[in-house]
Each structure stands twice: as structure tokens, then as C-alpha cells.
């Protein structure tokens, strides 16, 4: 694999994903028990290019939130037969944080304390009827924008800046959840730590920039291999990567990792006029009981040490 032409593929991919995230249409749930009143809101939102889901009661709204996991905004009436808008807001806040789902109350009530009640229950905004369409549109747009900013922050916090892979934080936040799910299903899972061989020597010989280029090339290749799979790939730091293999025992993970090792050993990175080769060593531990996530990573690290000790460019499990 000569990466000369596609070594920036990952940068492009990350940029594409970011654009996709920010240009995505926002799905809004409109809750009102009176069809004609609801329709006014629906038309208003559709004209603004929002995706709209409708519910005519609080219970229907909660069901819609289960059915559509991408709803980000709820615009709800207050006076409804089975559940008030205020109560619906309170229940929504039990399940969804305001960093993922915003609630906007709309009511024709004369009770001037209602907006405060909504905001206290966790609504982000409240508008009294009759409202000025443009004001409601602006409030909805502001909330949608805040959510988009939150999404970008979350993506940035999960992403390793040099390689675009998931970072250590994301790995430690999500790895234990995947492991626990496997333990619950009583199926094995495995964790691998990959480390580039003699990377310090490469840095010392060719300079830090070439070192970065090799790191990106390895990351790019790993990304391509694992794209779309259930395995969790991340850069732990430095020239170390970790992969969690849910539902894979040590034997299967070892076989796969040896193919990856062999694949990486054929990678060529251009440095000035030279084509540099790179090798990696891998340690793999199987997860079989309720130990801490850290313990499993330590076990994989011990096996990695063995792979290095035995001459590098190999897998040890
Ligand atoms: P081994 O085969 O035993 O793994 O030896 P090694 O030289 O690869 O391992 P060592 O841990 O001694 O050196 C790792 C080097 O990686 C040291 C550090 O300067 C370098 N490094 C860490 N992060 C980066 C980075 O982001 N970019 C570059 N270019 N170098 C990095
Ligand atoms: Mg190394
Ligand atoms: Mg190292």
C-alpha cells in the first residue's frame, strides 16, 4: 500500500462527517391535542425545512421520542387532557439532558407564572399565544443552533486531533459499556493494544514531521480496516492504539490482529525520496469476568511487552 495519494483521505473524511453533522435537518416533535392548532405549528416548521413528527397527547409524545431517536426539539402545548405540557417537560428531562433535547412550551394560558414553571421543569424556552410567527421561528432556530454547537463540541471532545480517530477519553467512556453488554450476553470480548515499533528511532532519524506522517498513515489504514465494524478503534496516545473487539474471543481477535500486523508491515510512507516501512506489535487480552476495564488494558499491555521482547512485528495473547 503506497499511501502517497490518499494519505489525506482521513482529513477529508473527518471534514465530510463534520459537514454532514452540521447540515443535518433537525427533527422536531409538535405536541398539541387540537389538530388545527398543531397544524399551524407544523406548517410553520415545515416551511423552515424542519422534519416534523406530531403527537396529540403527552403519552403519544413520549412514545414518539422512543420511536424517533433523532428528535432534538419538542414544541409542546400546556393544556392537554392526559398530561400537561409542564408534566411532559418534567418527564422528558428525566430521560434526556438539555444538551441533546430542547423543549419549548407554547400556551394561550393567562397564567403569567406558566413560563417560569416550564423553565423550572427544564424547558429551554416558552412563548405565549397568540405568538408572532417570526419570534417563535427565531427561538426554535436559536435552540437548534445551540444543539448543533453541542454536537460539534461532543465530536471534538471524542476526536484525536492528529489522526481523526476516537481518542483515549472516548475509548474509556465507551469501552466499559461495550464490555458490560458482552458480559450481560455471556459472550467473550477482547481488547488489543497496538504500538508502532522503534518509533523513537524513526523520529530521531527523519524528524518529528515524518513521524507524524507515519502515525497518520497507520491510523488511516486502521480506520479503513475498521470502518463500519462493531469494533472500537482509538488512539490512546503517542504511537499507541487500542481496539475493543466485542463478541470476539482471544483466538479470533489474535487471528484478525495478525492480519492487521501483516497489512501494516506492507505499508509504505514516502519521506523525501525514501519509502519507509513501518511495523507494529500487538498485545491482546480476552475479557471474561467482572474486572475493571483498566485491568484488561493492563493485561493487553503486558502481552504487548512480550511481543516487543520477542522481537517486535508480532502479536502476543
Ligand atoms: P518500541 O518498539 O519498544 O515501541 O520503541 P519505541 O521507540 O516505539 O517506543 P518509545 O515509547 O521509546 O518511543 C515512542 C516515541 O513516540 C517517543 C515520542 O517522542 C514519540 N511520539 C509520541 N507522540 C508522538 C506524536 O504525536 N508524533 C510524533 N512524531 N512522535 C510522537
Ligand atoms: Mg513504540
Ligand atoms: Mg509506546
mmCIF file of C-alpha atoms and ligand atoms in Angstrom:
data_model
loop_
_atom_site.group_PDB
_atom_site.id
_atom_site.type_symbol
_atom_site.label_atom_id
_atom_site.label_comp_id
_atom_site.label_asym_id
_atom_site.label_seq_id
_atom_site.Cartn_x
_atom_site.Cartn_y
_atom_site.Cartn_z
ATOM 1 C CA UNK A 1 0.000 0.000 0.000
ATOM 2 C CA UNK A 2 1.587 3.241 -1.112
ATOM 3 C CA UNK A 3 -0.306 5.969 0.681
ATOM 4 C CA UNK A 4 1.155 8.855 -1.242
ATOM 5 C CA UNK A 5 -2.099 9.734 -2.994
ATOM 6 C CA UNK A 6 -4.644 9.076 -0.302
ATOM 7 C CA UNK A 7 -2.851 9.964 2.889
ATOM 8 C CA UNK A 8 -5.179 12.902 3.394
ATOM 9 C CA UNK A 9 -8.248 10.729 2.899
ATOM 10 C CA UNK A 10 -8.838 10.716 6.637
ATOM 11 C CA UNK A 11 -8.704 14.523 6.908
ATOM 12 C CA UNK A 12 -11.236 14.718 4.119
ATOM 13 C CA UNK A 13 -13.393 12.127 5.752
ATOM 14 C CA UNK A 14 -13.407 13.910 9.103
ATOM 15 C CA UNK A 15 -14.348 17.147 7.338
ATOM 16 C CA UNK A 16 -17.139 15.400 5.446
ATOM 17 C CA UNK A 17 -18.527 13.884 8.639
ATOM 18 C CA UNK A 18 -18.445 17.293 10.345
ATOM 19 C CA UNK A 19 -20.324 18.860 7.437
ATOM 20 C CA UNK A 20 -22.862 16.059 7.488
ATOM 21 C CA UNK A 21 -23.423 16.602 11.189
ATOM 22 C CA UNK A 22 -23.876 20.347 10.888
ATOM 23 C CA UNK A 23 -26.046 20.288 7.742
ATOM 24 C CA UNK A 24 -28.359 17.617 9.011
ATOM 25 C CA UNK A 25 -32.041 18.575 9.231
ATOM 26 C CA UNK A 26 -33.370 18.897 12.771
ATOM 27 C CA UNK A 27 -36.341 16.730 13.700
ATOM 28 C CA UNK A 28 -38.992 18.479 15.790
ATOM 29 C CA UNK A 29 -41.829 16.918 17.756
ATOM 30 C CA UNK A 30 -45.001 19.038 17.914
ATOM 31 C CA UNK A 31 -47.380 18.191 20.763
ATOM 32 C CA UNK A 32 -50.918 19.604 20.898
ATOM 33 C CA UNK A 33 -54.323 17.982 21.418
ATOM 34 C CA UNK A 34 -56.081 20.335 18.972
ATOM 35 C CA UNK A 35 -55.370 19.343 15.379
ATOM 36 C CA UNK A 36 -55.942 22.789 13.853
ATOM 37 C CA UNK A 37 -53.634 24.487 16.377
ATOM 38 C CA UNK A 38 -50.989 21.829 15.856
ATOM 39 C CA UNK A 39 -51.243 22.231 12.086
ATOM 40 C CA UNK A 40 -50.261 25.923 12.281
ATOM 41 C CA UNK A 41 -47.022 24.953 14.053
ATOM 42 C CA UNK A 42 -46.378 22.054 11.693
ATOM 43 C CA UNK A 43 -46.740 24.290 8.621
ATOM 44 C CA UNK A 44 -44.505 26.908 10.183
ATOM 45 C CA UNK A 45 -41.782 24.341 10.914
ATOM 46 C CA UNK A 46 -42.012 22.579 7.551
ATOM 47 C CA UNK A 47 -41.612 25.952 5.816
ATOM 48 C CA UNK A 48 -38.329 26.275 7.759
ATOM 49 C CA UNK A 49 -37.137 22.879 6.451
ATOM 50 C CA UNK A 50 -37.512 21.043 9.751
ATOM 51 C CA UNK A 51 -38.506 17.373 9.842
ATOM 52 C CA UNK A 52 -41.724 17.187 11.855
ATOM 53 C CA UNK A 53 -43.323 14.473 13.991
ATOM 54 C CA UNK A 54 -46.757 15.068 15.571
ATOM 55 C CA UNK A 55 -48.342 13.892 18.820
ATOM 56 C CA UNK A 56 -51.763 14.747 20.233
ATOM 57 C CA UNK A 57 -51.007 13.949 23.868
ATOM 58 C CA UNK A 58 -48.176 13.728 26.369
ATOM 59 C CA UNK A 59 -48.185 9.942 26.236
ATOM 60 C CA UNK A 60 -48.067 9.967 22.444
ATOM 61 C CA UNK A 61 -45.176 12.416 22.659
ATOM 62 C CA UNK A 62 -43.209 10.092 24.971
ATOM 63 C CA UNK A 63 -43.889 7.187 22.589
ATOM 64 C CA UNK A 64 -42.702 9.292 19.624
ATOM 65 C CA UNK A 65 -39.460 10.067 21.477
ATOM 66 C CA UNK A 66 -38.855 6.334 21.832
ATOM 67 C CA UNK A 67 -39.703 5.698 18.163
ATOM 68 C CA UNK A 68 -37.569 8.533 16.731
ATOM 69 C CA UNK A 69 -34.165 8.685 18.379
ATOM 70 C CA UNK A 70 -33.203 11.767 16.336
ATOM 71 C CA UNK A 71 -35.828 14.168 17.713
ATOM 72 C CA UNK A 72 -33.943 17.173 19.065
ATOM 73 C CA UNK A 73 -36.670 19.704 19.721
ATOM 74 C CA UNK A 74 -40.087 19.381 21.319
ATOM 75 C CA UNK A 75 -42.628 22.173 20.928
ATOM 76 C CA UNK A 76 -45.463 21.469 23.342
ATOM 77 C CA UNK A 77 -48.820 22.922 24.355
ATOM 78 C CA UNK A 78 -49.650 23.112 28.066
ATOM 79 C CA UNK A 79 -53.362 22.266 28.490
ATOM 80 C CA UNK A 80 -53.858 18.693 27.280
ATOM 81 C CA UNK A 81 -56.224 16.029 28.658
ATOM 82 C CA UNK A 82 -53.894 13.221 29.795
ATOM 83 C CA UNK A 83 -50.770 15.110 30.761
ATOM 84 C CA UNK A 84 -49.899 18.801 30.964
ATOM 85 C CA UNK A 85 -47.081 20.215 28.847
ATOM 86 C CA UNK A 86 -45.293 21.091 32.060
ATOM 87 C CA UNK A 87 -45.513 17.481 33.287
ATOM 88 C CA UNK A 88 -44.373 16.219 29.862
ATOM 89 C CA UNK A 89 -41.342 18.512 30.089
ATOM 90 C CA UNK A 90 -40.505 17.153 33.529
ATOM 91 C CA UNK A 91 -40.716 13.556 32.262
ATOM 92 C CA UNK A 92 -38.615 14.335 29.196
ATOM 93 C CA UNK A 93 -35.906 15.811 31.428
ATOM 94 C CA UNK A 94 -35.815 12.556 33.381
ATOM 95 C CA UNK A 95 -34.589 10.777 30.244
ATOM 96 C CA UNK A 96 -32.861 13.386 28.074
ATOM 97 C CA UNK A 97 -30.415 16.136 29.004
ATOM 98 C CA UNK A 98 -30.856 19.646 27.599
ATOM 99 C CA UNK A 99 -27.606 19.125 25.668
ATOM 100 C CA UNK A 100 -29.476 16.604 23.454
ATOM 101 C CA UNK A 101 -33.120 17.612 23.519
ATOM 102 C CA UNK A 102 -34.676 21.071 23.897
ATOM 103 C CA UNK A 103 -38.254 21.728 24.933
ATOM 104 C CA UNK A 104 -40.183 24.860 24.018
ATOM 105 C CA UNK A 105 -43.563 25.480 25.695
ATOM 106 C CA UNK A 106 -46.390 27.268 23.884
ATOM 107 C CA UNK A 107 -49.638 28.187 25.638
ATOM 108 C CA UNK A 108 -52.602 30.580 25.467
ATOM 109 C CA UNK A 109 -52.985 30.426 29.257
ATOM 110 C CA UNK A 110 -53.441 33.698 31.151
ATOM 111 C CA UNK A 111 -51.278 32.397 33.964
ATOM 112 C CA UNK A 112 -48.168 34.588 33.785
ATOM 113 C CA UNK A 113 -46.302 32.137 36.055
ATOM 114 C CA UNK A 114 -46.605 29.357 33.486
ATOM 115 C CA UNK A 115 -43.432 30.291 31.612
ATOM 116 C CA UNK A 116 -41.430 30.150 34.864
ATOM 117 C CA UNK A 117 -42.950 26.728 35.652
ATOM 118 C CA UNK A 118 -41.927 25.439 32.235
ATOM 119 C CA UNK A 119 -38.386 26.787 32.528
ATOM 120 C CA UNK A 120 -38.035 25.309 36.036
ATOM 121 C CA UNK A 121 -39.220 21.928 34.733
ATOM 122 C CA UNK A 122 -36.373 22.019 32.196
ATOM 123 C CA UNK A 123 -37.850 23.757 29.156
ATOM 124 C CA UNK A 124 -35.379 25.894 27.218
ATOM 125 C CA UNK A 125 -37.962 28.427 26.137
ATOM 126 C CA UNK A 126 -41.607 29.457 26.416
ATOM 127 C CA UNK A 127 -43.891 31.523 24.168
ATOM 128 C CA UNK A 128 -47.408 32.779 24.974
ATOM 129 C CA UNK A 129 -50.161 32.539 22.361
ATOM 130 C CA UNK A 130 -51.015 34.361 20.239
ATOM 131 C CA UNK A 131 -47.379 34.468 19.173
ATOM 132 C CA UNK A 132 -45.590 36.327 16.398
ATOM 133 C CA UNK A 133 -44.542 33.605 13.959
ATOM 134 C CA UNK A 134 -41.142 35.152 13.398
ATOM 135 C CA UNK A 135 -40.359 35.245 17.108
ATOM 136 C CA UNK A 136 -41.174 31.551 17.553
ATOM 137 C CA UNK A 137 -39.118 30.703 14.442
ATOM 138 C CA UNK A 138 -36.147 32.604 15.878
ATOM 139 C CA UNK A 139 -36.434 30.874 19.249
ATOM 140 C CA UNK A 140 -36.593 27.470 17.540
ATOM 141 C CA UNK A 141 -33.632 28.327 15.313
ATOM 142 C CA UNK A 142 -31.577 29.511 18.320
ATOM 143 C CA UNK A 143 -32.230 26.269 20.163
ATOM 144 C CA UNK A 144 -31.374 24.205 17.075
ATOM 145 C CA UNK A 145 -28.130 26.159 16.708
ATOM 146 C CA UNK A 146 -27.156 25.538 20.333
ATOM 147 C CA UNK A 147 -27.742 21.819 19.810
ATOM 148 C CA UNK A 148 -25.567 21.836 16.682
ATOM 149 C CA UNK A 149 -22.788 23.546 18.655
ATOM 150 C CA UNK A 150 -23.125 20.912 21.398
ATOM 151 C CA UNK A 151 -22.837 18.184 18.763
ATOM 152 C CA UNK A 152 -19.683 19.722 17.383
ATOM 153 C CA UNK A 153 -18.199 20.033 20.867
ATOM 154 C CA UNK A 154 -19.006 16.402 21.595
ATOM 155 C CA UNK A 155 -17.410 15.321 18.295
ATOM 156 C CA UNK A 156 -14.302 17.415 19.011
ATOM 157 C CA UNK A 157 -14.036 16.045 22.564
ATOM 158 C CA UNK A 158 -14.149 12.463 21.227
ATOM 159 C CA UNK A 159 -11.684 13.001 18.387
ATOM 160 C CA UNK A 160 -7.892 12.765 18.375
ATOM 161 C CA UNK A 161 -6.637 15.911 16.670
ATOM 162 C CA UNK A 162 -3.673 14.400 14.783
ATOM 163 C CA UNK A 163 -5.301 11.253 13.391
ATOM 164 C CA UNK A 164 -9.044 11.940 13.489
ATOM 165 C CA UNK A 165 -9.570 8.633 15.318
ATOM 166 C CA UNK A 166 -11.518 8.370 18.565
ATOM 167 C CA UNK A 167 -9.301 9.496 21.420
ATOM 168 C CA UNK A 168 -8.477 7.973 24.801
ATOM 169 C CA UNK A 169 -11.367 9.781 26.512
ATOM 170 C CA UNK A 170 -13.906 8.306 24.088
ATOM 171 C CA UNK A 171 -12.349 4.843 24.421
ATOM 172 C CA UNK A 172 -12.537 4.892 28.217
ATOM 173 C CA UNK A 173 -16.054 6.362 28.175
ATOM 174 C CA UNK A 174 -17.465 3.778 25.762
ATOM 175 C CA UNK A 175 -15.254 0.678 26.099
ATOM 176 C CA UNK A 176 -16.680 -0.355 29.506
ATOM 177 C CA UNK A 177 -20.256 -0.061 28.163
ATOM 178 C CA UNK A 178 -19.455 -2.446 25.283
ATOM 179 C CA UNK A 179 -17.681 -4.851 27.647
ATOM 180 C CA UNK A 180 -20.592 -4.858 30.103
ATOM 181 C CA UNK A 181 -23.033 -5.570 27.287
ATOM 182 C CA UNK A 182 -20.928 -8.626 26.266
ATOM 183 C CA UNK A 183 -20.727 -9.815 29.875
ATOM 184 C CA UNK A 184 -24.506 -9.470 30.157
ATOM 185 C CA UNK A 185 -24.957 -11.549 26.971
ATOM 186 C CA UNK A 186 -22.373 -14.015 28.296
ATOM 187 C CA UNK A 187 -20.229 -13.714 25.161
ATOM 188 C CA UNK A 188 -16.479 -13.093 25.192
ATOM 189 C CA UNK A 189 -14.830 -9.871 24.075
ATOM 190 C CA UNK A 190 -11.185 -8.876 23.682
ATOM 191 C CA UNK A 191 -9.042 -5.809 23.868
ATOM 192 C CA UNK A 192 -5.847 -5.154 21.896
ATOM 193 C CA UNK A 193 -3.115 -2.570 22.281
ATOM 194 C CA UNK A 194 -1.085 -1.787 19.147
ATOM 195 C CA UNK A 195 2.225 0.032 19.309
ATOM 196 C CA UNK A 196 4.476 1.157 16.463
ATOM 197 C CA UNK A 197 7.920 -0.452 16.619
ATOM 198 C CA UNK A 198 11.029 1.702 17.104
ATOM 199 C CA UNK A 199 9.069 4.887 16.604
ATOM 200 C CA UNK A 200 11.536 6.956 18.589
ATOM 201 C CA UNK A 201 14.301 5.875 16.210
ATOM 202 C CA UNK A 202 12.137 6.908 13.251
ATOM 203 C CA UNK A 203 11.533 10.339 14.832
ATOM 204 C CA UNK A 204 15.228 10.731 15.603
ATOM 205 C CA UNK A 205 16.297 9.734 12.086
ATOM 206 C CA UNK A 206 13.712 11.516 9.938
ATOM 207 C CA UNK A 207 12.268 14.174 12.240
ATOM 208 C CA UNK A 208 9.001 14.688 14.052
ATOM 209 C CA UNK A 209 7.058 15.689 10.933
ATOM 210 C CA UNK A 210 7.816 12.408 9.199
ATOM 211 C CA UNK A 211 6.967 10.683 12.476
ATOM 212 C CA UNK A 212 3.556 12.376 12.356
ATOM 213 C CA UNK A 213 3.137 11.323 8.748
ATOM 214 C CA UNK A 214 3.779 7.676 9.640
ATOM 215 C CA UNK A 215 1.372 7.928 12.584
ATOM 216 C CA UNK A 216 -1.338 9.315 10.313
ATOM 217 C CA UNK A 217 -0.677 6.655 7.679
ATOM 218 C CA UNK A 218 -1.030 3.862 10.253
ATOM 219 C CA UNK A 219 -4.158 5.492 11.714
ATOM 220 C CA UNK A 220 -5.613 5.941 8.232
ATOM 221 C CA UNK A 221 -5.037 2.282 7.402
ATOM 222 C CA UNK A 222 -6.557 1.117 10.711
ATOM 223 C CA UNK A 223 -9.519 3.420 10.142
ATOM 224 C CA UNK A 224 -10.115 1.912 6.702
ATOM 225 C CA UNK A 225 -9.909 -1.621 8.090
ATOM 226 C CA UNK A 226 -12.381 -0.979 10.927
ATOM 227 C CA UNK A 227 -14.760 1.461 9.245
ATOM 228 C CA UNK A 228 -18.335 0.286 9.710
ATOM 229 C CA UNK A 229 -17.403 -2.575 12.051
ATOM 230 C CA UNK A 230 -18.588 -3.031 15.656
ATOM 231 C CA UNK A 231 -15.022 -2.789 16.923
ATOM 232 C CA UNK A 232 -13.950 0.330 18.785
ATOM 233 C CA UNK A 233 -10.689 1.768 17.453
ATOM 234 C CA UNK A 234 -8.906 4.643 19.177
ATOM 235 C CA UNK A 235 -5.556 6.344 19.557
ATOM 236 C CA UNK A 236 -4.608 6.004 23.210
ATOM 237 C CA UNK A 237 -1.750 8.478 22.858
ATOM 238 C CA UNK A 238 1.717 8.696 21.316
ATOM 239 C CA UNK A 239 2.147 5.792 18.872
ATOM 240 C CA UNK A 240 -0.259 3.562 20.776
ATOM 241 C CA UNK A 241 -3.693 2.482 19.592
ATOM 242 C CA UNK A 242 -6.340 0.384 21.329
ATOM 243 C CA UNK A 243 -9.088 -1.712 19.795
ATOM 244 C CA UNK A 244 -12.007 -3.281 21.603
ATOM 245 C CA UNK A 245 -13.440 -6.363 19.906
ATOM 246 C CA UNK A 246 -16.960 -7.038 21.237
ATOM 247 C CA UNK A 247 -18.183 -10.614 20.857
ATOM 248 C CA UNK A 248 -14.736 -11.855 19.818
ATOM 249 C CA UNK A 249 -12.649 -14.282 21.841
ATOM 250 C CA UNK A 250 -8.897 -14.002 22.092
ATOM 251 C CA UNK A 251 -8.261 -16.587 19.341
ATOM 252 C CA UNK A 252 -10.418 -14.729 16.797
ATOM 253 C CA UNK A 253 -9.008 -11.333 17.796
ATOM 254 C CA UNK A 254 -5.469 -12.723 17.535
ATOM 255 C CA UNK A 255 -6.100 -14.025 14.018
ATOM 256 C CA UNK A 256 -7.554 -10.689 12.919
ATOM 257 C CA UNK A 257 -4.780 -8.696 14.583
ATOM 258 C CA UNK A 258 -2.123 -10.785 12.884
ATOM 259 C CA UNK A 259 -3.692 -9.906 9.515
ATOM 260 C CA UNK A 260 -3.612 -6.240 10.519
ATOM 261 C CA UNK A 261 0.011 -6.541 11.613
ATOM 262 C CA UNK A 262 0.906 -8.092 8.267
ATOM 263 C CA UNK A 263 -1.117 -5.429 6.385
ATOM 264 C CA UNK A 264 0.654 -2.575 8.198
ATOM 265 C CA UNK A 265 4.061 -4.155 7.521
ATOM 266 C CA UNK A 266 3.362 -3.695 3.790
ATOM 267 C CA UNK A 267 2.527 -0.005 4.248
ATOM 268 C CA UNK A 268 4.924 2.440 2.573
ATOM 269 C CA UNK A 269 5.230 6.068 3.611
ATOM 270 C CA UNK A 270 7.159 8.499 1.439
ATOM 271 C CA UNK A 271 9.762 10.617 3.241
ATOM 272 C CA UNK A 272 11.760 12.867 0.940
ATOM 273 C CA UNK A 273 12.994 10.384 -1.662
ATOM 274 C CA UNK A 274 12.686 7.324 0.510
ATOM 275 C CA UNK A 275 9.853 4.880 1.025
ATOM 276 C CA UNK A 276 9.684 3.989 4.682
ATOM 277 C CA UNK A 277 8.245 0.769 6.048
ATOM 278 C CA UNK A 278 6.621 0.500 9.453
ATOM 279 C CA UNK A 279 5.809 -2.409 11.755
ATOM 280 C CA UNK A 280 3.592 -2.747 14.811
ATOM 281 C CA UNK A 281 3.441 -5.064 17.803
ATOM 282 C CA UNK A 282 0.136 -6.088 19.371
ATOM 283 C CA UNK A 283 -0.890 -7.447 22.782
ATOM 284 C CA UNK A 284 -4.349 -8.979 23.226
ATOM 285 C CA UNK A 285 -6.328 -9.854 26.348
ATOM 286 C CA UNK A 286 -9.682 -11.628 26.499
ATOM 287 C CA UNK A 287 -12.365 -10.195 28.750
ATOM 288 C CA UNK A 288 -14.091 -12.951 30.675
ATOM 289 C CA UNK A 289 -15.042 -11.765 34.127
ATOM 290 C CA UNK A 290 -16.057 -8.665 36.023
ATOM 291 C CA UNK A 291 -12.707 -6.985 36.434
ATOM 292 C CA UNK A 292 -12.061 -3.309 35.889
ATOM 293 C CA UNK A 293 -11.590 -2.088 32.339
ATOM 294 C CA UNK A 294 -8.170 -0.787 33.374
ATOM 295 C CA UNK A 295 -7.126 -4.317 34.418
ATOM 296 C CA UNK A 296 -7.874 -5.664 30.938
ATOM 297 C CA UNK A 297 -5.890 -2.905 29.310
ATOM 298 C CA UNK A 298 -3.004 -3.635 31.685
ATOM 299 C CA UNK A 299 -3.178 -7.310 30.702
ATOM 300 C CA UNK A 300 -3.088 -6.383 26.994
ATOM 301 C CA UNK A 301 -0.161 -4.073 27.752
ATOM 302 C CA UNK A 302 1.733 -6.941 29.437
ATOM 303 C CA UNK A 303 1.213 -9.063 26.313
ATOM 304 C CA UNK A 304 2.354 -6.144 24.156
ATOM 305 C CA UNK A 305 5.532 -6.049 26.235
ATOM 306 C CA UNK A 306 6.030 -9.752 25.464
ATOM 307 C CA UNK A 307 5.534 -9.133 21.726
ATOM 308 C CA UNK A 308 8.211 -6.398 21.880
ATOM 309 C CA UNK A 309 10.508 -8.600 23.947
ATOM 310 C CA UNK A 310 10.246 -11.428 21.430
ATOM 311 C CA UNK A 311 11.432 -9.269 18.561
ATOM 312 C CA UNK A 312 8.524 -6.910 17.578
ATOM 313 C CA UNK A 313 6.312 -7.056 14.436
ATOM 314 C CA UNK A 314 4.227 -9.746 16.117
ATOM 315 C CA UNK A 315 1.052 -10.448 18.091
ATOM 316 C CA UNK A 316 1.051 -11.913 21.606
ATOM 317 C CA UNK A 317 -2.026 -13.062 23.513
HETATM 318 P P1 LIG B 1 9.177 0.205 20.896
HETATM 319 O O1 LIG B 1 9.480 -0.511 19.643
HETATM 320 O O2 LIG B 1 9.632 -0.551 22.103
HETATM 321 O O3 LIG B 1 7.744 0.575 20.984
HETATM 322 O O4 LIG B 1 10.031 1.541 20.889
HETATM 323 P P2 LIG B 1 9.529 2.989 20.518
HETATM 324 O O5 LIG B 1 10.705 3.811 20.150
HETATM 325 O O6 LIG B 1 8.443 2.904 19.511
HETATM 326 O O7 LIG B 1 8.848 3.444 21.882
HETATM 327 P P3 LIG B 1 9.129 4.657 22.845
HETATM 328 O O8 LIG B 1 7.962 4.628 23.808
HETATM 329 O O9 LIG B 1 10.505 4.575 23.416
HETATM 330 O O10 LIG B 1 9.060 5.944 21.956
HETATM 331 C C1 LIG B 1 7.862 6.474 21.483
HETATM 332 C C2 LIG B 1 8.158 7.796 20.829
HETATM 333 O O11 LIG B 1 6.987 8.321 20.213
HETATM 334 C C3 LIG B 1 8.630 8.855 21.776
HETATM 335 C C4 LIG B 1 7.828 10.081 21.448
HETATM 336 O O12 LIG B 1 8.643 11.214 21.244
HETATM 337 C C5 LIG B 1 7.144 9.723 20.152
HETATM 338 N N1 LIG B 1 5.842 10.344 19.995
HETATM 339 C C6 LIG B 1 4.784 10.331 20.864
HETATM 340 N N2 LIG B 1 3.736 11.006 20.344
HETATM 341 C C7 LIG B 1 4.113 11.461 19.121
HETATM 342 C C8 LIG B 1 3.472 12.225 18.100
HETATM 343 O O13 LIG B 1 2.295 12.628 18.199
HETATM 344 N N3 LIG B 1 4.172 12.497 16.964
HETATM 345 C C9 LIG B 1 5.460 12.065 16.796
HETATM 346 N N4 LIG B 1 6.084 12.347 15.665
HETATM 347 N N5 LIG B 1 6.103 11.350 17.760
HETATM 348 C C10 LIG B 1 5.436 11.048 18.895
HETATM 349 MG MG1 LIG B 2 6.631 2.018 20.094
HETATM 350 MG MG1 LIG B 3 4.996 3.350 23.152
#
